[in-house]
Amino acid sequence: MRRTSRMTTTPIRATTPAAGGESKNQGTAVIVGASLAGLMTGVALARIGVRVTMLERSRALPRSGAALGGVDEQMLQRITGTAHPDNATAGRSVAAGVQSWMAVHARLRAAVDADPRIEIRPRTTVRAVGQDADAAWGITTDRQTFRADVVIGADGHRSVVRASVAPGKPDATFAGYLIWLGLTGEPALRPTRRFPRDVDILDSDDGILLGYPLPGPGGLTAPGSRQIGWAWYDAGHNDLLREKGSVVGNVVRRSLAPDDIPEATFHELADKARALWPAPWRDAILDCIDRRAVLGTPIAEYVPDRLVNGRLALVGDAAHVPTPMTGSGFGASLHDAESIATAVGKAMDATPMAQALRGYEKERLRSVRRMVQAGQQFSRSFARAAA
Ligand SMILES: Cc1cc2nc3c(=O)[nH]c(=O)nc-3n(C[C@H](O)[C@H](O)[C@H](O)COP(=O)(O)OP(=O)(O)OC[C@H]3O[C@@H](n4cnc5c(N)ncnc54)[C@H](O)[C@@H]3O)c2cc1C
């Protein structure tokens, strides 16, 4: 039998001595989900003295593939306390503000691992959350209960915490298209033309393509040593998504893994890539198709009406899901992390937690709603044009 570990409820006003003899309140937080938004929030909370337990469904391995555009490096440095690993060369032959998802994850994970106030529990799936006047808690599928002063849902677009924060609107909805994603390396390719430095956005009657060079292994950014990522927006395979259970009703369930993608679809994509996309992006796409290293991610959207309920709160994609075309989901998650840490800090200074969290909602709700709504205009016209 596995040992049940419980985080004790530390009263929010309990005090522990802080450096310099100053008295500093200490609180506790449970964060559901230890991906980018969860890691950022964990670091921001630990920095103000909160003890954080992070519950993460998957093993400690990061997922690969996607790139993050519009990364606010200064803000990321402020939260992680670490500089960009390839600061010296960044920006020379990869576009400024574009970083690989894995590199950002690694930096955040290193910041979390270095902080003794944060504990991460992998392979721990939360099935429900609850609260009373004194505490909030998460209950896992193996019946452990983790209690704390605040429970924060950073559990992505299919959030279970959202059902308790916004019971009237628990689900993100399918935007009507998917993105085919691939990642390859310049050294393995023999492109017929050189890859550019910047993000390329190509539009055709049959889709939109984003191509982007990323730093290669070890942060190398010289042409010839970079990674090449691409994202192909496609509204023509919604039947496949439904057939495979990736989209059920109006709700996105999961991405298409390479094994889910029929051979006929790979052939069709290869033919279309040859017809639609110019070199060198076509070369990168065909390489990924040849290796069957392609993911199909159905796009979800969520415009929030609420971000908090009592001692429960949402950050990141659990709180708001814009189309990736906005390039703003990660940046919004950074702001969420800073803002919720400020709110919890106020609770540590005697403001009741529910009131402090309402301050977080007040600060963030309007701008994240606008962010998602701006992307919905793109989604509607893209899905309609391709239907
Ligand atoms: C294809 C694509 C491209 C994107 N491009 C950009 C971009 O260019 N720029 C940008 O700013 N943003 C972009 N985004 C958005 C950005 O990646 C996210 O907004 C950001 O990473 C925050 O994600 P998250 O941590 O909130 O959620 P997720 O990454 O979904 O993480 C949720 C975590 O919670 C865990 N979890 C889920 N349920 C449970 C549970 N019940 N119990 C325990 N753990 C659980 C999951 O395992 C996962 O680790 C893109 C998104 C996609 C899909």
CSV table of C-alpha atoms in Angstrom, one decimal, residues 5-253:
chain,number,residue,atom,x,y,z
A,5,SER,CA,1.0,12.0,2.6
A,6,ARG,CA,-0.9,14.9,3.8
A,7,MET,CA,0.1,18.5,3.8
A,8,THR,CA,-1.0,19.9,7.1
A,9,THR,CA,-3.1,23.0,7.1
A,10,THR,CA,-0.9,25.8,8.2
A,11,PRO,CA,-3.0,28.7,9.5
A,12,ILE,CA,-2.4,31.6,7.1
A,13,ARG,CA,-1.4,33.9,10.0
A,14,ALA,CA,1.1,31.5,11.6
A,15,THR,CA,4.4,33.3,11.8
A,16,THR,CA,7.9,32.1,11.4
A,17,PRO,CA,11.1,34.1,11.8
A,18,ALA,CA,12.5,35.5,8.6
A,19,ALA,CA,16.0,36.5,7.7
A,20,GLY,CA,17.1,39.6,9.4
A,21,GLY,CA,15.0,38.9,12.5
A,22,GLU,CA,11.9,40.3,10.8
A,23,SER,CA,8.7,38.3,11.5
A,24,LYS,CA,7.2,36.9,8.3
A,25,ASN,CA,3.9,35.1,7.9
A,26,GLN,CA,4.0,31.7,6.2
A,27,GLY,CA,1.2,30.1,4.2
A,28,THR,CA,0.7,26.9,2.2
A,29,ALA,CA,-0.4,26.3,-1.4
A,30,VAL,CA,-1.3,23.2,-3.4
A,31,ILE,CA,-0.9,23.7,-7.1
A,32,VAL,CA,-2.6,21.2,-9.4
A,33,GLY,CA,-0.4,20.8,-12.5
A,34,ALA,CA,3.4,21.3,-12.8
A,35,SER,CA,3.7,22.5,-16.4
A,36,LEU,CA,4.7,26.0,-17.3
A,37,ALA,CA,2.0,27.9,-15.5
A,38,GLY,CA,2.2,25.7,-12.4
A,39,LEU,CA,6.0,25.9,-12.2
A,40,MET,CA,5.9,29.7,-12.6
A,41,THR,CA,3.3,30.1,-9.9
A,42,GLY,CA,5.2,27.7,-7.6
A,43,VAL,CA,8.4,29.7,-7.9
A,44,ALA,CA,6.6,33.1,-7.4
A,45,LEU,CA,4.8,31.8,-4.3
A,46,ALA,CA,7.8,30.2,-2.8
A,47,ARG,CA,9.7,33.4,-3.2
A,48,ILE,CA,7.3,35.2,-0.8
A,49,GLY,CA,7.7,32.4,1.7
A,50,VAL,CA,4.8,30.1,0.9
A,51,ARG,CA,5.3,26.4,1.2
A,52,VAL,CA,4.1,24.8,-2.1
A,53,THR,CA,3.1,21.3,-3.0
A,54,MET,CA,2.7,20.6,-6.7
A,55,LEU,CA,0.6,17.7,-7.8
A,56,GLU,CA,1.4,16.6,-11.4
A,57,ARG,CA,-0.4,13.8,-13.2
A,58,SER,CA,2.4,12.9,-15.5
A,59,ARG,CA,6.0,11.7,-14.9
A,60,ALA,CA,8.7,14.4,-14.6
A,61,LEU,CA,9.5,14.3,-18.4
A,62,PRO,CA,8.7,17.4,-20.4
A,63,ARG,CA,6.8,17.1,-23.6
A,64,SER,CA,8.6,18.2,-26.7
A,65,GLY,CA,7.9,20.0,-29.9
A,66,ALA,CA,6.2,23.3,-29.6
A,67,ALA,CA,7.8,26.7,-29.6
A,68,LEU,CA,6.7,29.6,-27.5
A,69,GLY,CA,6.6,33.0,-29.3
A,70,GLY,CA,6.3,36.3,-27.6
A,71,VAL,CA,8.3,35.2,-24.5
A,72,ASP,CA,8.9,38.1,-22.2
A,73,GLU,CA,12.5,37.3,-21.3
A,74,GLN,CA,12.8,40.0,-18.6
A,75,MET,CA,9.7,38.8,-16.8
A,76,LEU,CA,10.9,35.2,-17.1
A,77,GLN,CA,14.2,36.2,-15.6
A,78,ARG,CA,12.5,38.0,-12.8
A,79,ILE,CA,10.4,34.9,-11.9
A,80,THR,CA,13.1,32.3,-12.3
A,81,GLY,CA,16.1,34.4,-11.2
A,82,THR,CA,18.1,32.9,-14.0
A,83,ALA,CA,19.4,34.3,-17.3
A,84,HIS,CA,18.7,32.9,-20.7
A,85,PRO,CA,21.2,30.1,-21.1
A,86,ASP,CA,22.4,31.2,-24.6
A,87,ASN,CA,22.0,34.9,-23.9
A,88,ALA,CA,25.3,35.7,-25.6
A,89,THR,CA,24.1,34.4,-29.0
A,90,ALA,CA,20.3,34.5,-28.7
A,91,GLY,CA,18.7,36.7,-31.3
A,92,ARG,CA,21.4,36.4,-33.9
A,93,SER,CA,19.9,33.6,-36.0
A,94,VAL,CA,16.7,32.8,-34.2
A,95,ALA,CA,13.9,35.3,-33.8
A,96,ALA,CA,13.9,37.3,-30.6
A,97,GLY,CA,11.1,36.2,-28.2
A,98,VAL,CA,10.9,32.7,-29.6
A,99,GLN,CA,12.1,29.9,-27.3
A,100,SER,CA,11.5,26.2,-27.4
A,101,TRP,CA,8.9,24.9,-24.9
A,102,MET,CA,11.4,22.4,-23.6
A,103,ALA,CA,14.1,25.0,-22.8
A,104,VAL,CA,11.6,27.2,-20.9
A,105,HIS,CA,10.3,24.2,-19.0
A,106,ALA,CA,13.9,23.2,-18.1
A,107,ARG,CA,14.6,26.6,-16.7
A,108,LEU,CA,11.5,26.8,-14.6
A,109,ARG,CA,12.0,23.2,-13.4
A,110,ALA,CA,15.5,24.0,-12.3
A,111,ALA,CA,14.2,27.1,-10.4
A,112,VAL,CA,11.6,24.8,-8.7
A,113,ASP,CA,14.1,22.1,-7.9
A,114,ALA,CA,16.5,24.6,-6.3
A,115,ASP,CA,13.8,25.9,-3.9
A,116,PRO,CA,13.4,23.8,-0.7
A,117,ARG,CA,9.9,25.3,-0.1
A,118,ILE,CA,8.5,23.5,-3.2
A,119,GLU,CA,7.8,19.8,-3.4
A,120,ILE,CA,6.7,18.2,-6.7
A,121,ARG,CA,4.7,15.0,-6.6
A,122,PRO,CA,4.7,13.4,-10.1
A,123,ARG,CA,2.2,10.7,-11.1
A,124,THR,CA,-0.4,12.3,-8.8
A,125,THR,CA,-3.7,13.0,-10.4
A,126,VAL,CA,-6.2,15.3,-8.8
A,127,ARG,CA,-9.8,14.2,-9.3
A,128,ALA,CA,-11.6,16.9,-7.2
A,129,VAL,CA,-11.0,19.9,-5.1
A,130,GLY,CA,-12.9,21.3,-2.1
A,131,GLN,CA,-12.8,24.0,0.5
A,132,ASP,CA,-14.3,25.2,3.8
A,133,ALA,CA,-13.8,28.3,5.9
A,134,ASP,CA,-10.3,27.3,7.0
A,135,ALA,CA,-8.7,25.5,4.1
A,136,ALA,CA,-8.8,24.1,0.6
A,137,TRP,CA,-7.8,20.7,-0.6
A,138,GLY,CA,-7.2,18.5,-3.6
A,139,ILE,CA,-8.2,14.8,-3.6
A,140,THR,CA,-6.2,12.5,-5.8
A,141,THR,CA,-7.3,9.4,-7.7
A,142,ASP,CA,-5.5,7.3,-5.1
A,143,ARG,CA,-7.5,8.9,-2.3
A,144,GLN,CA,-4.8,11.1,-0.9
A,145,THR,CA,-6.0,14.5,0.4
A,146,PHE,CA,-3.6,17.5,0.2
A,147,ARG,CA,-4.8,20.5,2.3
A,148,ALA,CA,-3.5,24.1,2.2
A,149,ASP,CA,-4.5,27.7,2.6
A,150,VAL,CA,-5.1,27.9,-1.2
A,151,VAL,CA,-5.5,25.5,-4.1
A,152,ILE,CA,-4.5,26.7,-7.5
A,153,GLY,CA,-5.5,25.0,-10.7
A,154,ALA,CA,-2.7,25.1,-13.2
A,155,ASP,CA,-4.0,22.0,-14.8
A,156,GLY,CA,-4.4,23.2,-18.4
A,157,HIS,CA,-7.3,23.5,-20.8
A,158,ARG,CA,-9.0,20.4,-19.5
A,159,SER,CA,-8.8,21.6,-15.9
A,160,VAL,CA,-10.6,19.7,-13.1
A,161,VAL,CA,-10.2,22.6,-10.7
A,162,ARG,CA,-12.2,24.8,-13.1
A,163,ALA,CA,-15.4,22.8,-12.4
A,164,SER,CA,-15.2,24.0,-8.8
A,165,VAL,CA,-14.3,27.6,-9.7
A,166,ALA,CA,-16.8,28.1,-12.6
A,167,PRO,CA,-19.3,25.2,-12.3
A,168,GLY,CA,-21.6,27.0,-14.8
A,169,LYS,CA,-18.9,27.0,-17.5
A,170,PRO,CA,-16.4,24.1,-16.8
A,171,ASP,CA,-15.2,23.3,-20.3
A,172,ALA,CA,-13.0,24.9,-23.0
A,173,THR,CA,-14.6,24.4,-26.4
A,174,PHE,CA,-13.2,23.2,-29.7
A,175,ALA,CA,-12.2,26.1,-32.0
A,176,GLY,CA,-12.9,24.2,-35.2
A,177,TYR,CA,-9.4,23.3,-36.4
A,178,LEU,CA,-6.2,21.6,-35.4
A,179,ILE,CA,-2.5,22.4,-35.6
A,180,TRP,CA,-0.1,19.8,-37.1
A,181,LEU,CA,3.2,20.2,-35.2
A,182,GLY,CA,6.7,19.0,-36.1
A,183,LEU,CA,10.2,19.6,-34.9
A,184,THR,CA,13.4,18.6,-36.8
A,185,GLY,CA,17.1,19.5,-36.7
A,186,GLU,CA,19.0,21.5,-39.4
A,187,PRO,CA,22.0,19.1,-39.3
A,188,ALA,CA,19.8,16.2,-40.5
A,189,LEU,CA,18.1,18.2,-43.2
A,190,ARG,CA,19.4,19.1,-46.6
A,191,PRO,CA,17.1,22.0,-47.3
A,192,THR,CA,17.0,23.3,-50.8
A,193,ARG,CA,17.1,26.9,-49.4
A,194,ARG,CA,18.4,28.4,-46.1
A,195,PHE,CA,16.1,28.8,-43.2
A,196,PRO,CA,15.5,32.4,-42.3
A,197,ARG,CA,16.2,33.8,-38.8
A,198,ASP,CA,12.7,35.0,-38.1
A,199,VAL,CA,9.3,33.3,-37.8
A,200,ASP,CA,7.7,32.9,-41.2
A,201,ILE,CA,3.9,33.0,-41.5
A,202,LEU,CA,2.6,31.6,-44.8
A,203,ASP,CA,-1.1,31.7,-45.8
A,204,SER,CA,-2.8,29.5,-48.4
A,205,ASP,CA,-6.4,28.7,-49.2
A,206,ASP,CA,-5.9,25.4,-47.4
A,207,GLY,CA,-4.2,26.5,-44.2
A,208,ILE,CA,-1.7,28.7,-42.4
A,209,LEU,CA,1.9,27.7,-41.7
A,210,LEU,CA,4.2,29.1,-39.0
A,211,GLY,CA,7.9,28.1,-39.4
A,212,TYR,CA,10.5,29.0,-36.8
A,213,PRO,CA,14.1,28.3,-36.1
A,214,LEU,CA,14.9,27.5,-32.5
A,215,PRO,CA,18.2,27.0,-30.7
A,216,GLY,CA,19.6,23.5,-31.2
A,217,PRO,CA,21.0,21.2,-28.6
A,218,GLY,CA,23.1,23.1,-26.0
A,219,GLY,CA,21.6,26.4,-27.1
A,220,LEU,CA,23.4,26.6,-30.4
A,221,THR,CA,22.0,29.2,-32.7
A,222,ALA,CA,24.4,29.2,-35.7
A,223,PRO,CA,22.7,28.4,-39.0
A,224,GLY,CA,23.1,24.7,-39.6
A,225,SER,CA,22.9,23.8,-35.9
A,226,ARG,CA,19.4,25.0,-35.1
A,227,GLN,CA,16.2,23.1,-34.5
A,228,ILE,CA,13.4,23.8,-37.0
A,229,GLY,CA,9.8,23.9,-35.8
A,230,TRP,CA,6.6,24.3,-37.7
A,231,ALA,CA,2.9,24.6,-37.0
A,232,TRP,CA,0.4,24.0,-39.7
A,233,TYR,CA,-3.2,25.3,-39.0
A,234,ASP,CA,-5.7,23.0,-40.7
A,235,ALA,CA,-9.5,23.0,-40.5
A,236,GLY,CA,-9.9,20.1,-42.9
A,237,HIS,CA,-9.5,17.2,-40.5
A,238,ASN,CA,-12.2,17.7,-37.9
A,239,ASP,CA,-13.8,14.4,-38.9
A,240,LEU,CA,-10.6,12.6,-38.0
A,241,LEU,CA,-10.4,14.3,-34.6
A,242,ARG,CA,-14.0,13.2,-33.8
A,243,GLU,CA,-13.4,9.7,-35.2
A,244,LYS,CA,-10.3,9.3,-32.9
A,245,GLY,CA,-12.0,10.7,-29.8
A,246,SER,CA,-9.7,13.8,-29.8
A,247,VAL,CA,-12.8,16.0,-29.9
A,248,VAL,CA,-16.0,14.8,-28.3
A,249,GLY,CA,-19.0,17.0,-28.8
A,250,ASN,CA,-17.6,20.5,-28.5
A,251,VAL,CA,-14.8,19.5,-26.0
A,252,VAL,CA,-11.2,18.9,-26.8
A,253,ARG,CA,-10.0,15.6,-25.1
